[in-house]
Amino acid sequence: MLRALTREVSPAIASCELEFLDRQPIDLALAEEQHRQYQECLAELGLHVETLPAEPDLPDSVFVEDPAIVLDEIAVITRMGALSRRREVETLARALAPYRELRCIDDPGMLEGGDVMRVGKTLYVGYSRRTNVAGIQQLAAIVHPLGYFVVPVEVRGCLHLKSACCYIGDDTVLANRGWMDPDALCSLKILNIPNDEPRGANALRIGDTVLMPAPFPRTCELLQHSGFRVRTIDNSELLKAEAGVTCTSLIFEAS
Ligand code: GLY
């Protein structure tokens, strides 16, 4: 069974971390409703959705992709670059423990799941403001015995690697070349997002559907013209918190 682990939006979301965006007011009720629709969409796409309760003291905790990397064999609990987010791992690790053996990134490593893009047995890992060399090295040491290969990718101008590029299946990466080093992805086909939608590269492939934020219509058109089936979701409020569609769930196979 394909599962999606999510968490309710924190009532403190207005105090979220921001790296490259200016703070804008976030409508909490609308953010909650949009997140409910996102979870409904995951369920309609065939996922079994398990939702953790909101964390009132952890503003960014709805972004469950960052505290953990779930692989087929293990889950790696990260040590996040954002100090305000480090306690998010506690409840997330408890939620993942029934499904996977847990491994951890330790001090001085820093790593956030939004920086990890998996393509088969290759993990492309963003070197960003939130993920450092020690974090990448620790991850490589953990996953190498399981047959994974780690490829570091320089990220600039955005929060995470997956803000800059996402694997959408069929050997294709949807990417904003200005925000990462495209040479690191040389074995993959790159679909360049339109220049006027720089945040359009964060997309989530589930089955044969690519889930996209509604506010990027030209990127959606590009995907459709390239043969992808696209479903849109309005996540305007969490976009203001520097989010995308990948960061609000952890998707993995488990019975
Ligand atoms: N607001 C998402 C993050 O900065 O981690």
mmCIF file of C-alpha atoms and ligand atoms in Angstrom:
data_model
loop_
_atom_site.group_PDB
_atom_site.id
_atom_site.type_symbol
_atom_site.label_atom_id
_atom_site.label_comp_id
_atom_site.label_asym_id
_atom_site.label_seq_id
_atom_site.Cartn_x
_atom_site.Cartn_y
_atom_site.Cartn_z
ATOM 1 C CA MET A 1 0.000 0.000 0.000
ATOM 2 C CA LEU A 2 1.264 3.473 -0.839
ATOM 3 C CA ARG A 3 1.027 5.689 2.229
ATOM 4 C CA ALA A 4 1.202 9.456 2.675
ATOM 5 C CA LEU A 5 2.150 10.812 6.071
ATOM 6 C CA THR A 6 1.010 14.402 6.596
ATOM 7 C CA ARG A 7 0.549 16.794 9.500
ATOM 8 C CA GLU A 8 -2.090 19.455 10.151
ATOM 9 C CA VAL A 9 -1.089 23.089 9.654
ATOM 10 C CA SER A 10 0.359 24.675 12.800
ATOM 11 C CA PRO A 11 -1.677 27.611 14.147
ATOM 12 C CA ALA A 12 1.734 29.360 14.366
ATOM 13 C CA ILE A 13 2.356 29.086 10.588
ATOM 14 C CA ALA A 14 2.552 32.908 10.302
ATOM 15 C CA SER A 15 5.886 32.708 12.164
ATOM 16 C CA CYS A 16 7.379 30.231 9.680
ATOM 17 C CA GLU A 17 10.985 30.333 8.554
ATOM 18 C CA LEU A 18 11.630 32.239 5.314
ATOM 19 C CA GLU A 19 14.917 32.276 3.389
ATOM 20 C CA PHE A 20 14.218 33.883 0.020
ATOM 21 C CA LEU A 21 10.659 35.259 0.311
ATOM 22 C CA ASP A 22 9.319 38.371 1.984
ATOM 23 C CA ARG A 23 6.801 37.710 4.729
ATOM 24 C CA GLN A 24 3.165 38.046 3.683
ATOM 25 C CA PRO A 25 0.065 37.507 5.826
ATOM 26 C CA ILE A 26 -1.101 33.873 5.752
ATOM 27 C CA ASP A 27 -4.810 33.136 6.117
ATOM 28 C CA LEU A 28 -4.733 30.188 8.557
ATOM 29 C CA ALA A 29 -8.288 29.015 7.858
ATOM 30 C CA LEU A 30 -7.628 29.043 4.106
ATOM 31 C CA ALA A 31 -4.274 27.283 4.574
ATOM 32 C CA GLU A 32 -6.039 24.573 6.591
ATOM 33 C CA GLU A 33 -8.758 24.193 3.940
ATOM 34 C CA GLN A 34 -6.208 24.020 1.105
ATOM 35 C CA HIS A 35 -4.202 21.438 3.047
ATOM 36 C CA ARG A 36 -7.395 19.418 3.595
ATOM 37 C CA GLN A 37 -7.985 19.487 -0.179
ATOM 38 C CA TYR A 38 -4.364 18.415 -0.790
ATOM 39 C CA GLN A 39 -4.829 15.402 1.485
ATOM 40 C CA GLU A 40 -8.151 14.589 -0.196
ATOM 41 C CA CYS A 41 -6.381 14.739 -3.557
ATOM 42 C CA LEU A 42 -3.688 12.302 -2.337
ATOM 43 C CA ALA A 43 -6.437 9.928 -1.195
ATOM 44 C CA GLU A 44 -8.194 10.229 -4.576
ATOM 45 C CA LEU A 45 -4.905 9.335 -6.245
ATOM 46 C CA GLY A 46 -4.923 6.083 -4.273
ATOM 47 C CA LEU A 47 -2.752 6.879 -1.239
ATOM 48 C CA HIS A 48 -3.623 5.886 2.307
ATOM 49 C CA VAL A 49 -3.279 9.199 4.160
ATOM 50 C CA GLU A 50 -2.251 9.276 7.837
ATOM 51 C CA THR A 51 -2.382 12.749 9.382
ATOM 52 C CA LEU A 52 -0.533 13.777 12.532
ATOM 53 C CA PRO A 53 -2.030 16.426 14.807
ATOM 54 C CA ALA A 54 -0.893 20.038 14.481
ATOM 55 C CA GLU A 55 2.143 21.163 16.491
ATOM 56 C CA PRO A 56 1.103 24.539 17.964
ATOM 57 C CA ASP A 57 4.691 25.520 18.863
ATOM 58 C CA LEU A 58 6.365 24.445 15.623
ATOM 59 C CA PRO A 59 5.360 26.871 12.840
ATOM 60 C CA ASP A 60 6.822 24.886 9.911
ATOM 61 C CA SER A 61 5.811 21.431 11.086
ATOM 62 C CA VAL A 62 3.249 20.901 8.286
ATOM 63 C CA PHE A 63 6.281 20.485 6.000
ATOM 64 C CA VAL A 64 6.896 16.857 6.938
ATOM 65 C CA GLU A 65 9.190 16.221 3.976
ATOM 66 C CA ASP A 66 12.079 18.007 5.706
ATOM 67 C CA PRO A 67 12.573 16.086 8.987
ATOM 68 C CA ALA A 68 12.829 12.641 7.334
ATOM 69 C CA ILE A 69 13.871 10.824 4.180
ATOM 70 C CA VAL A 70 11.931 7.604 3.736
ATOM 71 C CA LEU A 71 13.582 5.015 1.519
ATOM 72 C CA ASP A 72 12.347 1.492 0.775
ATOM 73 C CA GLU A 73 14.613 0.008 3.460
ATOM 74 C CA ILE A 74 15.031 2.664 6.184
ATOM 75 C CA ALA A 75 13.995 6.178 7.194
ATOM 76 C CA VAL A 76 16.700 8.773 7.858
ATOM 77 C CA ILE A 77 15.740 11.285 10.543
ATOM 78 C CA THR A 78 17.417 14.528 9.609
ATOM 79 C CA ARG A 79 19.068 17.271 11.633
ATOM 80 C CA MET A 80 17.524 20.350 10.126
ATOM 81 C CA GLY A 81 19.427 23.463 9.204
ATOM 82 C CA ALA A 82 16.680 25.674 10.615
ATOM 83 C CA LEU A 83 17.111 25.657 14.407
ATOM 84 C CA SER A 84 13.427 26.449 14.969
ATOM 85 C CA ARG A 85 12.524 23.204 13.162
ATOM 86 C CA ARG A 86 14.737 20.696 14.954
ATOM 87 C CA ARG A 87 12.061 19.503 17.413
ATOM 88 C CA GLU A 88 9.808 18.477 14.509
ATOM 89 C CA VAL A 89 11.699 15.200 14.277
ATOM 90 C CA GLU A 90 10.421 13.888 17.634
ATOM 91 C CA THR A 91 6.815 13.106 16.689
ATOM 92 C CA LEU A 92 7.701 12.340 13.083
ATOM 93 C CA ALA A 93 10.242 9.696 14.123
ATOM 94 C CA ARG A 94 7.597 8.086 16.361
ATOM 95 C CA ALA A 95 5.140 8.044 13.444
ATOM 96 C CA LEU A 96 7.669 6.417 11.093
ATOM 97 C CA ALA A 97 9.047 3.849 13.552
ATOM 98 C CA PRO A 98 6.321 1.231 12.835
ATOM 99 C CA TYR A 99 7.234 1.285 9.124
ATOM 100 C CA ARG A 100 11.018 1.615 8.903
ATOM 101 C CA GLU A 101 14.249 1.127 10.828
ATOM 102 C CA LEU A 102 15.329 4.654 11.759
ATOM 103 C CA ARG A 103 18.793 6.120 11.165
ATOM 104 C CA CYS A 104 19.845 9.641 12.153
ATOM 105 C CA ILE A 105 21.932 12.553 10.900
ATOM 106 C CA ASP A 106 24.049 13.850 13.798
ATOM 107 C CA ASP A 107 25.870 17.061 14.713
ATOM 108 C CA PRO A 108 27.663 18.646 12.811
ATOM 109 C CA GLY A 109 25.607 17.340 9.919
ATOM 110 C CA MET A 110 22.660 19.384 8.678
ATOM 111 C CA LEU A 111 20.242 17.983 6.141
ATOM 112 C CA GLU A 112 16.636 18.702 5.157
ATOM 113 C CA GLY A 113 14.491 16.285 3.175
ATOM 114 C CA GLY A 114 13.521 19.010 0.712
ATOM 115 C CA ASP A 115 17.115 18.811 -0.487
ATOM 116 C CA VAL A 116 16.879 15.129 -1.392
ATOM 117 C CA MET A 117 15.569 14.160 -4.831
ATOM 118 C CA ARG A 118 15.394 10.426 -5.419
ATOM 119 C CA VAL A 119 15.669 8.890 -8.862
ATOM 120 C CA GLY A 120 15.747 5.118 -8.456
ATOM 121 C CA LYS A 121 18.857 4.267 -6.439
ATOM 122 C CA THR A 122 20.383 7.730 -6.899
ATOM 123 C CA LEU A 123 19.842 10.430 -4.301
ATOM 124 C CA TYR A 124 20.566 13.911 -5.631
ATOM 125 C CA VAL A 125 21.237 16.041 -2.548
ATOM 126 C CA GLY A 126 21.181 19.822 -2.571
ATOM 127 C CA TYR A 127 24.036 21.694 -0.941
ATOM 128 C CA SER A 128 21.934 24.620 0.308
ATOM 129 C CA ARG A 129 21.520 27.003 3.237
ATOM 130 C CA ARG A 130 19.855 24.089 5.110
ATOM 131 C CA THR A 131 22.074 21.162 4.119
ATOM 132 C CA ASN A 132 25.831 21.055 4.625
ATOM 133 C CA VAL A 133 28.694 18.853 3.452
ATOM 134 C CA ALA A 134 28.753 16.876 6.730
ATOM 135 C CA GLY A 135 25.031 16.129 6.343
ATOM 136 C CA ILE A 136 25.527 14.930 2.773
ATOM 137 C CA GLN A 137 28.512 12.775 3.803
ATOM 138 C CA GLN A 138 26.577 11.200 6.687
ATOM 139 C CA LEU A 139 23.647 10.430 4.405
ATOM 140 C CA ALA A 140 25.979 8.844 1.848
ATOM 141 C CA ALA A 141 27.561 6.658 4.553
ATOM 142 C CA ILE A 142 24.116 5.510 5.734
ATOM 143 C CA VAL A 143 22.674 4.695 2.305
ATOM 144 C CA HIS A 144 25.718 3.416 0.431
ATOM 145 C CA PRO A 145 25.553 -0.096 1.999
ATOM 146 C CA LEU A 146 21.941 -0.255 0.755
ATOM 147 C CA GLY A 147 23.065 0.321 -2.819
ATOM 148 C CA TYR A 148 22.279 4.021 -3.118
ATOM 149 C CA PHE A 149 24.531 6.528 -4.808
ATOM 150 C CA VAL A 150 24.577 10.142 -3.523
ATOM 151 C CA VAL A 151 25.171 13.018 -5.953
ATOM 152 C CA PRO A 152 25.648 16.476 -4.375
ATOM 153 C CA VAL A 153 24.054 19.353 -6.311
ATOM 154 C CA GLU A 154 24.791 23.001 -5.692
ATOM 155 C CA VAL A 155 21.624 25.021 -4.959
ATOM 156 C CA ARG A 156 21.473 28.829 -5.158
ATOM 157 C CA GLY A 157 18.646 31.343 -4.911
ATOM 158 C CA CYS A 158 16.033 29.043 -3.401
ATOM 159 C CA LEU A 159 15.303 27.113 -0.224
ATOM 160 C CA HIS A 160 15.857 23.488 -1.219
ATOM 161 C CA LEU A 161 16.941 21.384 -4.201
ATOM 162 C CA LYS A 162 13.314 20.414 -4.744
ATOM 163 C CA SER A 163 12.382 24.126 -4.961
ATOM 164 C CA ALA A 164 14.667 24.135 -8.010
ATOM 165 C CA CYS A 165 13.941 20.750 -9.562
ATOM 166 C CA CYS A 166 11.786 17.671 -9.108
ATOM 167 C CA TYR A 167 11.864 14.256 -10.712
ATOM 168 C CA ILE A 168 8.548 13.717 -12.492
ATOM 169 C CA GLY A 169 9.186 10.214 -13.839
ATOM 170 C CA ASP A 170 10.017 9.056 -17.367
ATOM 171 C CA ASP A 171 13.690 10.047 -16.836
ATOM 172 C CA THR A 172 12.572 13.703 -16.685
ATOM 173 C CA VAL A 173 13.331 16.476 -14.215
ATOM 174 C CA LEU A 174 11.249 19.640 -14.148
ATOM 175 C CA ALA A 175 13.792 22.354 -13.374
ATOM 176 C CA ASN A 176 14.667 25.985 -12.879
ATOM 177 C CA ARG A 177 18.245 25.907 -14.187
ATOM 178 C CA GLY A 178 19.041 29.239 -12.542
ATOM 179 C CA TRP A 179 18.649 27.761 -9.070
ATOM 180 C CA MET A 180 20.791 24.634 -9.314
ATOM 181 C CA ASP A 181 23.656 23.072 -11.219
ATOM 182 C CA PRO A 182 22.033 21.256 -14.158
ATOM 183 C CA ASP A 183 25.314 19.471 -15.013
ATOM 184 C CA ALA A 184 24.792 17.293 -11.925
ATOM 185 C CA LEU A 185 21.673 15.838 -13.578
ATOM 186 C CA CYS A 186 23.406 14.973 -16.835
ATOM 187 C CA SER A 187 21.853 11.504 -17.181
ATOM 188 C CA LEU A 188 18.308 12.914 -17.036
ATOM 189 C CA LYS A 189 16.144 14.885 -19.445
ATOM 190 C CA ILE A 190 15.553 18.421 -18.169
ATOM 191 C CA LEU A 191 12.254 20.171 -18.809
ATOM 192 C CA ASN A 192 12.907 23.881 -18.286
ATOM 193 C CA ILE A 193 10.123 25.779 -16.548
ATOM 194 C CA PRO A 194 8.939 29.099 -18.036
ATOM 195 C CA ASN A 195 11.067 32.061 -16.891
ATOM 196 C CA ASP A 196 8.053 33.908 -15.506
ATOM 197 C CA GLU A 197 7.182 31.046 -13.111
ATOM 198 C CA PRO A 198 10.497 30.517 -11.291
ATOM 199 C CA ARG A 199 8.827 28.569 -8.468
ATOM 200 C CA GLY A 200 7.032 26.208 -10.847
ATOM 201 C CA ALA A 201 9.546 23.364 -10.623
ATOM 202 C CA ASN A 202 8.156 21.830 -7.434
ATOM 203 C CA ALA A 203 5.882 19.059 -8.683
ATOM 204 C CA LEU A 204 4.822 15.711 -7.234
ATOM 205 C CA ARG A 205 4.410 12.621 -9.401
ATOM 206 C CA ILE A 206 1.934 10.077 -8.047
ATOM 207 C CA GLY A 207 1.123 7.134 -10.305
ATOM 208 C CA ASP A 208 0.681 8.643 -13.762
ATOM 209 C CA THR A 209 -0.353 12.073 -12.441
ATOM 210 C CA VAL A 210 1.843 15.113 -11.807
ATOM 211 C CA LEU A 211 0.427 17.234 -9.007
ATOM 212 C CA MET A 212 1.134 20.950 -9.541
ATOM 213 C CA PRO A 213 0.333 24.168 -7.713
ATOM 214 C CA ALA A 214 -2.490 25.987 -9.545
ATOM 215 C CA PRO A 215 -0.659 29.348 -9.446
ATOM 216 C CA PHE A 216 1.782 28.127 -12.171
ATOM 217 C CA PRO A 217 -0.469 27.686 -15.241
ATOM 218 C CA ARG A 218 2.283 28.023 -17.849
ATOM 219 C CA THR A 219 4.322 25.249 -16.219
ATOM 220 C CA CYS A 220 1.185 23.100 -16.133
ATOM 221 C CA GLU A 221 0.686 23.751 -19.859
ATOM 222 C CA LEU A 222 4.302 22.824 -20.548
ATOM 223 C CA LEU A 223 3.861 19.535 -18.701
ATOM 224 C CA GLN A 224 0.644 18.749 -20.565
ATOM 225 C CA HIS A 225 2.243 19.535 -23.928
ATOM 226 C CA SER A 226 5.116 17.223 -22.947
ATOM 227 C CA GLY A 227 2.692 14.342 -22.433
ATOM 228 C CA PHE A 228 2.226 14.421 -18.648
ATOM 229 C CA ARG A 229 -1.161 14.146 -16.983
ATOM 230 C CA VAL A 230 -1.454 17.147 -14.649
ATOM 231 C CA ARG A 231 -3.697 17.761 -11.680
ATOM 232 C CA THR A 232 -3.611 21.165 -10.001
ATOM 233 C CA ILE A 233 -4.085 22.068 -6.383
ATOM 234 C CA ASP A 234 -4.410 25.560 -4.942
ATOM 235 C CA ASN A 235 -1.798 25.927 -2.193
ATOM 236 C CA SER A 236 -1.543 29.729 -2.328
ATOM 237 C CA GLU A 237 -1.294 30.143 1.473
ATOM 238 C CA LEU A 238 1.482 27.604 2.086
ATOM 239 C CA LEU A 239 3.336 28.947 -0.975
ATOM 240 C CA LYS A 240 3.755 32.139 1.081
ATOM 241 C CA ALA A 241 5.593 29.984 3.653
ATOM 242 C CA GLU A 242 8.103 29.013 0.930
ATOM 243 C CA ALA A 243 6.411 25.655 0.382
ATOM 244 C CA GLY A 244 5.511 23.532 -2.628
ATOM 245 C CA VAL A 245 3.539 20.355 -3.230
ATOM 246 C CA THR A 246 6.248 17.867 -2.263
ATOM 247 C CA CYS A 247 6.996 19.204 1.200
ATOM 248 C CA THR A 248 3.586 18.601 2.791
ATOM 249 C CA SER A 249 3.704 14.804 2.643
ATOM 250 C CA LEU A 250 6.028 11.848 2.998
ATOM 251 C CA ILE A 251 5.053 9.148 0.523
ATOM 252 C CA PHE A 252 6.229 5.568 0.904
ATOM 253 C CA GLU A 253 5.231 1.963 0.383
ATOM 254 C CA ALA A 254 4.243 0.054 3.526
ATOM 255 C CA SER A 255 1.632 -2.555 4.378
HETATM 256 N N1 GLY B 1 9.042 27.791 5.647
HETATM 257 C C1 GLY B 1 9.671 26.606 5.213
HETATM 258 C C2 GLY B 1 11.058 26.557 5.714
HETATM 259 O O1 GLY B 1 11.705 27.568 5.660
HETATM 260 O O2 GLY B 1 11.558 25.575 6.183
#
